[in-house]
Amino acid sequence: MSKLNQIWTLVCERLQAEMPQAAFDTWIRDTEIMSHENKVIKIVVRNGYARDWIQSRVRLRIQQLLMELFSIDANIQFVVSDQDEQESDVTIQEPEVVLEPVQWLDYERIVQPHKQVVVKGYLRRLGMEIGPKAIWLYIGFHQAAWRVHNAGKKSGLALHSQEVMRFSGLSFGAFWRCLRHPDIQSGLVGLVQRIDQPHERHYRRGRDGRPHRRPVRYQVSMTPRLTRSDASILYTRLKTLLDQGETLPVALKHLIANPDVMELLEPMEVIDPDKQFHTVMDMVIAESGEGYSSEVDHLAQELQRKIINSLGNIHIPHYFILETIKRYHLTPAQAWIITVARDMAYLNTRTGERREVVTFKRGYEEMAALINSQRYKTVQAWLSKNWKTQQRGGDLTQFLIEIQSNQSQHDLELQVANMPRTFQVLLDEPIDAIGMNNVDAHGRITLDANESNSQTHLAGMIDAGGMNIVDADGTDLNSLKHRSNTNKNNTATTQHRHQAAGAVPKFWELKTLLQQNDIHPKVQKELLEVQASVHALVSWVLYAVSPQSGKLFDPLGYAISRVREHPFQEARGVFRQLADLPPAELLQLINATQTRLYDLPTPTDHPLEQVWQTTMGFNNSAIPLVRTILFGNGANE
């Protein structure tokens, strides 16, 4: 046996001990190591499905084992075994072809939804500190910097200021006023930095022989900095670990290992509020001094990346920036509220369906905080039906239609600033086939100036091919990003299969649970192929809604992620015992649970009643959600 085969055999033995036997037999057992050259290890896998599964699930663990067991630091590449045979079958080469795109929908032809600006979702938090004008300026500089990067000019490329202004969503005058405003300049520190001083003037001789002013030089941070609050809290946590005797690498690894990034940023008393840092790397440099090493730098960058990527990416169509903002006279604050609302609503990341209803739990106050404003009445005025008669700003009701709850309609005294507000969001740009009639958030066509309209009604587009839009890293748009802020399914493309009232299954079936909850077909196929445990799914759903989980916002999404990671591993303890109950008995315990303070508990003589109440808690408002997930909407009727 060659040395490479010996190495791979030991790695596989460790993997076999760490993962379910069925998963190991399905994906890992038939793999072989091909070569190790130039710090690249090539591993042969059975097919494309195995390659994708290993790449997404165990690649990092394989790299760790190679480093731990053999001190091998290498990149891993997976090669499909029959790839060469497939390539050899392709013997016919086509000559040059000419393509003529036809049969476009008018929406695709005009808006071209595939053209998007992609920025980090962390800008939502940053916008609450620096304001929407600074955010839009940064977006303009960021997009222009990408053009410089694509041109391969590491030292910089001279661009006309129009290239920056184009994607900033600002007019000519507003752009230069904002760029020179002291408060906005302060907010852009760490994002966009002017290198030469404003009073310095440098000239060069042009082709015409006359002196021309040299371009103004800016440095643009392609990764957003941390907010001052987040940086202070993170530094406090790092400093606390160091004061407890931990080394800097160990302290960084401890913070990286925290599965909930937002937990690291929860408010706390900071130890040194006067110290200001832009990145984790700045903190590490300040604490390490001369001991700053490549390992420490790597860990600091990993923690910085984990925080910045925690909210995924925001996708903004070019058409929205270049046309919609100008056509509807949207202020930077209004445009940013629409962008955030669309980002919250765009896709249900768990099922792939469109979600057009979002809820701001603190109402107008939360919306005002998103634009760094304390005047919630301004946002309230924008969403008023009478706002279109005002002179400043656009009509926000074209993009956000408030959905009145029954309670708010009858109790006028509940109309307060921090009352939860639910809106239907227009996800597509408001145009029609000829660019005149406008579709609002309800899908209704508004009248032209002459009160005429065409009958064109555009269905919601996802992308040109009808597929889900994906992030730059290949994951579903908004994946693992936002809380599911409404239980309402409002997609016209998903067929719900909720069971009828009283239809309680005799036993759990994985395929039925996945289908009745509209889990994405790709995820369904993955779990069914590995024959994941249905009892594991049920146990994790129960755990996710229990007080022990810390009130997870998406129980089903959490349960699916755990089962995808370990298809046969159930939640431990009493949750495994409860998941093994027949469905009818579990429904009996669910129906006997008090979910509100004024509800009267339903008595039951089940032997696990006391265990259930102790585990799931009293007055647990999430219990109806468990009933819906496991038994469908029919169980609530």
Short mmCIF file of N, CA and C in Angstrom, two decimals, residues 133-233:
data_model
loop_
_atom_site.label_atom_id
_atom_site.label_comp_id
_atom_site.label_asym_id
_atom_site.label_seq_id
_atom_site.Cartn_x
_atom_site.Cartn_y
_atom_site.Cartn_z
N LYS A 133 -27.71 57.68 3.92
CA LYS A 133 -26.92 58.41 2.92
C LYS A 133 -25.50 57.85 2.84
N ALA A 134 -24.89 57.59 4.00
CA ALA A 134 -23.56 57.01 4.01
C ALA A 134 -23.57 55.60 3.42
N ILE A 135 -24.64 54.85 3.69
CA ILE A 135 -24.74 53.49 3.15
C ILE A 135 -24.80 53.52 1.63
N TRP A 136 -25.62 54.40 1.07
CA TRP A 136 -25.72 54.45 -0.39
C TRP A 136 -24.43 54.96 -1.02
N LEU A 137 -23.74 55.88 -0.36
CA LEU A 137 -22.44 56.30 -0.86
C LEU A 137 -21.47 55.11 -0.89
N TYR A 138 -21.47 54.34 0.18
CA TYR A 138 -20.57 53.18 0.23
C TYR A 138 -20.92 52.17 -0.86
N ILE A 139 -22.22 51.96 -1.11
CA ILE A 139 -22.62 51.03 -2.17
C ILE A 139 -22.09 51.51 -3.52
N GLY A 140 -22.17 52.82 -3.77
CA GLY A 140 -21.64 53.37 -5.03
C GLY A 140 -20.14 53.16 -5.16
N PHE A 141 -19.39 53.47 -4.09
CA PHE A 141 -17.94 53.26 -4.12
C PHE A 141 -17.60 51.77 -4.23
N HIS A 142 -18.36 50.95 -3.52
CA HIS A 142 -18.11 49.51 -3.53
C HIS A 142 -18.28 48.93 -4.94
N GLN A 143 -19.35 49.33 -5.62
CA GLN A 143 -19.59 48.81 -6.96
C GLN A 143 -18.53 49.31 -7.94
N ALA A 144 -18.12 50.57 -7.82
CA ALA A 144 -17.06 51.08 -8.69
C ALA A 144 -15.74 50.37 -8.42
N ALA A 145 -15.48 50.06 -7.15
CA ALA A 145 -14.24 49.35 -6.80
C ALA A 145 -14.22 47.95 -7.40
N TRP A 146 -15.41 47.31 -7.51
CA TRP A 146 -15.47 46.00 -8.15
C TRP A 146 -15.05 46.10 -9.62
N ARG A 147 -15.39 47.20 -10.25
CA ARG A 147 -14.98 47.37 -11.64
C ARG A 147 -13.46 47.48 -11.73
N VAL A 148 -12.86 48.20 -10.78
CA VAL A 148 -11.40 48.30 -10.75
C VAL A 148 -10.79 46.92 -10.54
N HIS A 149 -11.40 46.16 -9.62
CA HIS A 149 -10.88 44.82 -9.32
C HIS A 149 -10.97 43.91 -10.55
N ASN A 150 -12.09 43.96 -11.26
CA ASN A 150 -12.27 43.11 -12.43
C ASN A 150 -11.31 43.49 -13.55
N ALA A 151 -10.86 44.76 -13.54
CA ALA A 151 -9.89 45.19 -14.55
C ALA A 151 -8.48 44.73 -14.21
N GLY A 152 -8.30 44.14 -13.04
CA GLY A 152 -7.00 43.62 -12.65
C GLY A 152 -6.01 44.69 -12.24
N LYS A 153 -6.48 45.88 -11.89
CA LYS A 153 -5.60 46.99 -11.49
C LYS A 153 -5.53 47.05 -9.96
N LYS A 154 -4.57 46.34 -9.38
CA LYS A 154 -4.47 46.31 -7.93
C LYS A 154 -4.08 47.68 -7.36
N SER A 155 -3.34 48.44 -8.13
CA SER A 155 -2.89 49.75 -7.64
C SER A 155 -3.93 50.84 -7.84
N GLY A 156 -5.06 50.48 -8.44
CA GLY A 156 -6.09 51.48 -8.64
C GLY A 156 -6.28 51.81 -10.11
N LEU A 157 -7.46 52.26 -10.45
CA LEU A 157 -7.79 52.62 -11.82
C LEU A 157 -8.58 53.92 -11.80
N ALA A 158 -8.17 54.85 -12.65
CA ALA A 158 -8.85 56.14 -12.69
C ALA A 158 -10.24 55.98 -13.31
N LEU A 159 -11.26 56.37 -12.57
CA LEU A 159 -12.63 56.33 -13.04
C LEU A 159 -13.23 57.72 -12.95
N HIS A 160 -14.18 57.98 -13.81
CA HIS A 160 -14.92 59.23 -13.69
C HIS A 160 -15.83 59.13 -12.47
N SER A 161 -16.03 60.24 -11.78
CA SER A 161 -16.87 60.22 -10.58
C SER A 161 -18.29 59.74 -10.89
N GLN A 162 -18.71 59.84 -12.15
CA GLN A 162 -20.03 59.36 -12.55
C GLN A 162 -20.17 57.87 -12.30
N GLU A 163 -19.06 57.11 -12.39
CA GLU A 163 -19.10 55.67 -12.16
C GLU A 163 -19.45 55.36 -10.71
N VAL A 164 -19.00 56.20 -9.78
CA VAL A 164 -19.33 56.03 -8.37
C VAL A 164 -20.76 56.52 -8.11
N MET A 165 -21.08 57.66 -8.70
CA MET A 165 -22.40 58.27 -8.49
C MET A 165 -23.52 57.40 -9.06
N ARG A 166 -23.21 56.64 -10.09
CA ARG A 166 -24.24 55.89 -10.82
C ARG A 166 -24.98 54.91 -9.93
N PHE A 167 -24.24 54.19 -9.08
CA PHE A 167 -24.87 53.18 -8.24
C PHE A 167 -25.03 53.63 -6.79
N SER A 168 -24.94 54.93 -6.56
CA SER A 168 -25.16 55.44 -5.21
C SER A 168 -26.62 55.79 -4.96
N GLY A 169 -27.44 55.80 -6.01
CA GLY A 169 -28.85 56.15 -5.86
C GLY A 169 -29.07 57.61 -5.55
N LEU A 170 -28.06 58.46 -5.74
CA LEU A 170 -28.14 59.88 -5.40
C LEU A 170 -28.03 60.73 -6.66
N SER A 171 -28.65 61.89 -6.62
CA SER A 171 -28.52 62.84 -7.73
C SER A 171 -27.14 63.48 -7.68
N PHE A 172 -26.81 64.24 -8.70
CA PHE A 172 -25.49 64.88 -8.78
C PHE A 172 -25.23 65.77 -7.57
N GLY A 173 -26.20 66.66 -7.29
CA GLY A 173 -26.00 67.58 -6.17
C GLY A 173 -25.97 66.86 -4.83
N ALA A 174 -26.90 65.91 -4.64
CA ALA A 174 -26.95 65.19 -3.36
C ALA A 174 -25.68 64.38 -3.14
N PHE A 175 -25.13 63.81 -4.21
CA PHE A 175 -23.91 63.01 -4.09
C PHE A 175 -22.76 63.85 -3.52
N TRP A 176 -22.53 65.03 -4.09
CA TRP A 176 -21.39 65.84 -3.64
C TRP A 176 -21.67 66.48 -2.29
N ARG A 177 -22.92 66.82 -2.01
CA ARG A 177 -23.22 67.37 -0.68
C ARG A 177 -22.99 66.30 0.40
N CYS A 178 -23.43 65.08 0.14
CA CYS A 178 -23.25 64.01 1.12
C CYS A 178 -21.77 63.66 1.29
N LEU A 179 -21.04 63.63 0.19
CA LEU A 179 -19.63 63.25 0.25
C LEU A 179 -18.82 64.26 1.05
N ARG A 180 -19.25 65.52 1.08
CA ARG A 180 -18.49 66.55 1.79
C ARG A 180 -19.06 66.86 3.17
N HIS A 181 -20.18 66.23 3.53
CA HIS A 181 -20.80 66.50 4.82
C HIS A 181 -19.95 65.89 5.93
N PRO A 182 -19.60 66.66 6.98
CA PRO A 182 -18.70 66.15 8.04
C PRO A 182 -19.24 64.90 8.73
N ASP A 183 -20.55 64.87 9.05
CA ASP A 183 -21.11 63.70 9.74
C ASP A 183 -21.06 62.45 8.87
N ILE A 184 -21.36 62.63 7.57
CA ILE A 184 -21.33 61.47 6.67
C ILE A 184 -19.90 61.02 6.45
N GLN A 185 -18.97 61.97 6.36
CA GLN A 185 -17.55 61.60 6.25
C GLN A 185 -17.12 60.79 7.47
N SER A 186 -17.60 61.18 8.65
CA SER A 186 -17.27 60.44 9.85
C SER A 186 -17.80 59.02 9.80
N GLY A 187 -19.02 58.84 9.26
CA GLY A 187 -19.59 57.51 9.15
C GLY A 187 -18.87 56.63 8.15
N LEU A 188 -18.25 57.26 7.14
CA LEU A 188 -17.55 56.49 6.11
C LEU A 188 -16.15 56.08 6.52
N VAL A 189 -15.68 56.51 7.68
CA VAL A 189 -14.35 56.12 8.15
C VAL A 189 -14.32 54.60 8.29
N GLY A 190 -13.29 53.99 7.73
CA GLY A 190 -13.19 52.54 7.74
C GLY A 190 -13.87 51.88 6.57
N LEU A 191 -14.63 52.65 5.78
CA LEU A 191 -15.30 52.14 4.60
C LEU A 191 -14.74 52.76 3.33
N VAL A 192 -14.76 54.09 3.29
CA VAL A 192 -14.22 54.83 2.16
C VAL A 192 -13.30 55.91 2.73
N GLN A 193 -12.03 55.86 2.37
CA GLN A 193 -11.04 56.77 2.94
C GLN A 193 -10.35 57.54 1.83
N ARG A 194 -10.42 58.87 1.89
CA ARG A 194 -9.70 59.69 0.92
C ARG A 194 -8.23 59.75 1.32
N ILE A 195 -7.34 59.43 0.37
CA ILE A 195 -5.91 59.36 0.69
C ILE A 195 -5.28 60.73 0.72
N ASP A 196 -5.45 61.49 -0.36
CA ASP A 196 -4.86 62.83 -0.38
C ASP A 196 -5.77 63.81 0.34
N GLN A 197 -5.19 64.81 0.92
CA GLN A 197 -5.94 65.81 1.68
C GLN A 197 -6.70 66.74 0.73
N PRO A 198 -7.88 67.22 1.18
CA PRO A 198 -8.69 68.08 0.29
C PRO A 198 -7.97 69.35 -0.16
N HIS A 199 -7.09 69.89 0.69
CA HIS A 199 -6.44 71.15 0.32
C HIS A 199 -5.24 70.94 -0.60
N GLU A 200 -4.82 69.69 -0.80
CA GLU A 200 -3.69 69.42 -1.66
C GLU A 200 -4.16 69.32 -3.11
N ARG A 201 -3.43 69.98 -3.98
CA ARG A 201 -3.77 69.93 -5.41
C ARG A 201 -2.55 69.43 -6.18
N HIS A 202 -2.71 68.32 -6.86
CA HIS A 202 -1.64 67.74 -7.67
C HIS A 202 -2.06 67.79 -9.12
N TYR A 203 -1.12 68.19 -9.97
CA TYR A 203 -1.41 68.33 -11.38
C TYR A 203 -0.44 67.48 -12.19
N ARG A 204 -0.87 67.15 -13.40
CA ARG A 204 -0.02 66.45 -14.34
C ARG A 204 -0.24 67.05 -15.73
N ARG A 205 0.76 66.89 -16.58
CA ARG A 205 0.65 67.46 -17.93
C ARG A 205 -0.10 66.48 -18.82
N GLY A 206 -1.16 66.97 -19.46
CA GLY A 206 -1.98 66.13 -20.32
C GLY A 206 -1.43 66.05 -21.72
N ARG A 207 -2.14 65.31 -22.56
CA ARG A 207 -1.71 65.16 -23.94
C ARG A 207 -1.75 66.47 -24.72
N ASP A 208 -2.59 67.38 -24.26
CA ASP A 208 -2.68 68.67 -24.92
C ASP A 208 -1.60 69.64 -24.47
N GLY A 209 -0.71 69.17 -23.57
CA GLY A 209 0.36 70.03 -23.09
C GLY A 209 -0.03 70.93 -21.95
N ARG A 210 -1.27 70.90 -21.54
CA ARG A 210 -1.74 71.75 -20.46
C ARG A 210 -1.81 70.96 -19.16
N PRO A 211 -1.69 71.63 -18.00
CA PRO A 211 -1.77 70.92 -16.71
C PRO A 211 -3.21 70.50 -16.41
N HIS A 212 -3.35 69.28 -15.92
CA HIS A 212 -4.65 68.75 -15.53
C HIS A 212 -4.54 68.22 -14.10
N ARG A 213 -5.60 68.40 -13.34
CA ARG A 213 -5.58 67.94 -11.96
C ARG A 213 -5.58 66.41 -11.92
N ARG A 214 -4.75 65.86 -11.06
CA ARG A 214 -4.69 64.41 -10.90
C ARG A 214 -5.98 63.90 -10.25
N PRO A 215 -6.35 62.66 -10.53
CA PRO A 215 -7.56 62.10 -9.90
C PRO A 215 -7.43 62.04 -8.38
N VAL A 216 -8.54 62.26 -7.70
CA VAL A 216 -8.56 62.13 -6.24
C VAL A 216 -8.54 60.64 -5.90
N ARG A 217 -7.67 60.25 -4.96
CA ARG A 217 -7.48 58.85 -4.64
C ARG A 217 -8.29 58.47 -3.39
N TYR A 218 -9.03 57.36 -3.51
CA TYR A 218 -9.80 56.82 -2.40
C TYR A 218 -9.42 55.36 -2.18
N GLN A 219 -9.46 54.94 -0.93
CA GLN A 219 -9.35 53.53 -0.59
C GLN A 219 -10.73 53.05 -0.16
N VAL A 220 -11.17 51.94 -0.76
CA VAL A 220 -12.50 51.39 -0.48
C VAL A 220 -12.33 50.03 0.17
N SER A 221 -12.90 49.87 1.35
CA SER A 221 -12.87 48.58 2.04
C SER A 221 -13.95 47.68 1.43
N MET A 222 -13.54 46.58 0.82
CA MET A 222 -14.50 45.69 0.17
C MET A 222 -15.31 44.89 1.19
N THR A 223 -14.80 44.76 2.40
CA THR A 223 -15.54 44.13 3.50
C THR A 223 -15.93 45.21 4.49
N PRO A 224 -17.20 45.36 4.82
CA PRO A 224 -17.60 46.44 5.74
C PRO A 224 -16.92 46.30 7.10
N ARG A 225 -16.71 47.44 7.73
CA ARG A 225 -16.17 47.43 9.09
C ARG A 225 -17.28 47.07 10.07
N LEU A 226 -16.89 46.78 11.30
CA LEU A 226 -17.85 46.52 12.36
C LEU A 226 -18.46 47.83 12.85
N THR A 227 -19.67 47.78 13.35
CA THR A 227 -20.21 48.96 14.01
C THR A 227 -19.43 49.22 15.28
N ARG A 228 -19.48 50.45 15.76
CA ARG A 228 -18.72 50.78 16.97
C ARG A 228 -19.21 49.95 18.15
N SER A 229 -20.52 49.75 18.23
CA SER A 229 -21.08 48.97 19.33
C SER A 229 -20.62 47.52 19.25
N ASP A 230 -20.72 46.92 18.06
CA ASP A 230 -20.30 45.52 17.91
C ASP A 230 -18.82 45.36 18.18
N ALA A 231 -18.01 46.31 17.71
CA ALA A 231 -16.57 46.22 17.94
C ALA A 231 -16.25 46.29 19.42
N SER A 232 -16.90 47.19 20.16
CA SER A 232 -16.64 47.32 21.60
C SER A 232 -17.05 46.06 22.35
N ILE A 233 -18.20 45.49 22.00
CA ILE A 233 -18.66 44.28 22.67
C ILE A 233 -17.73 43.11 22.37
#
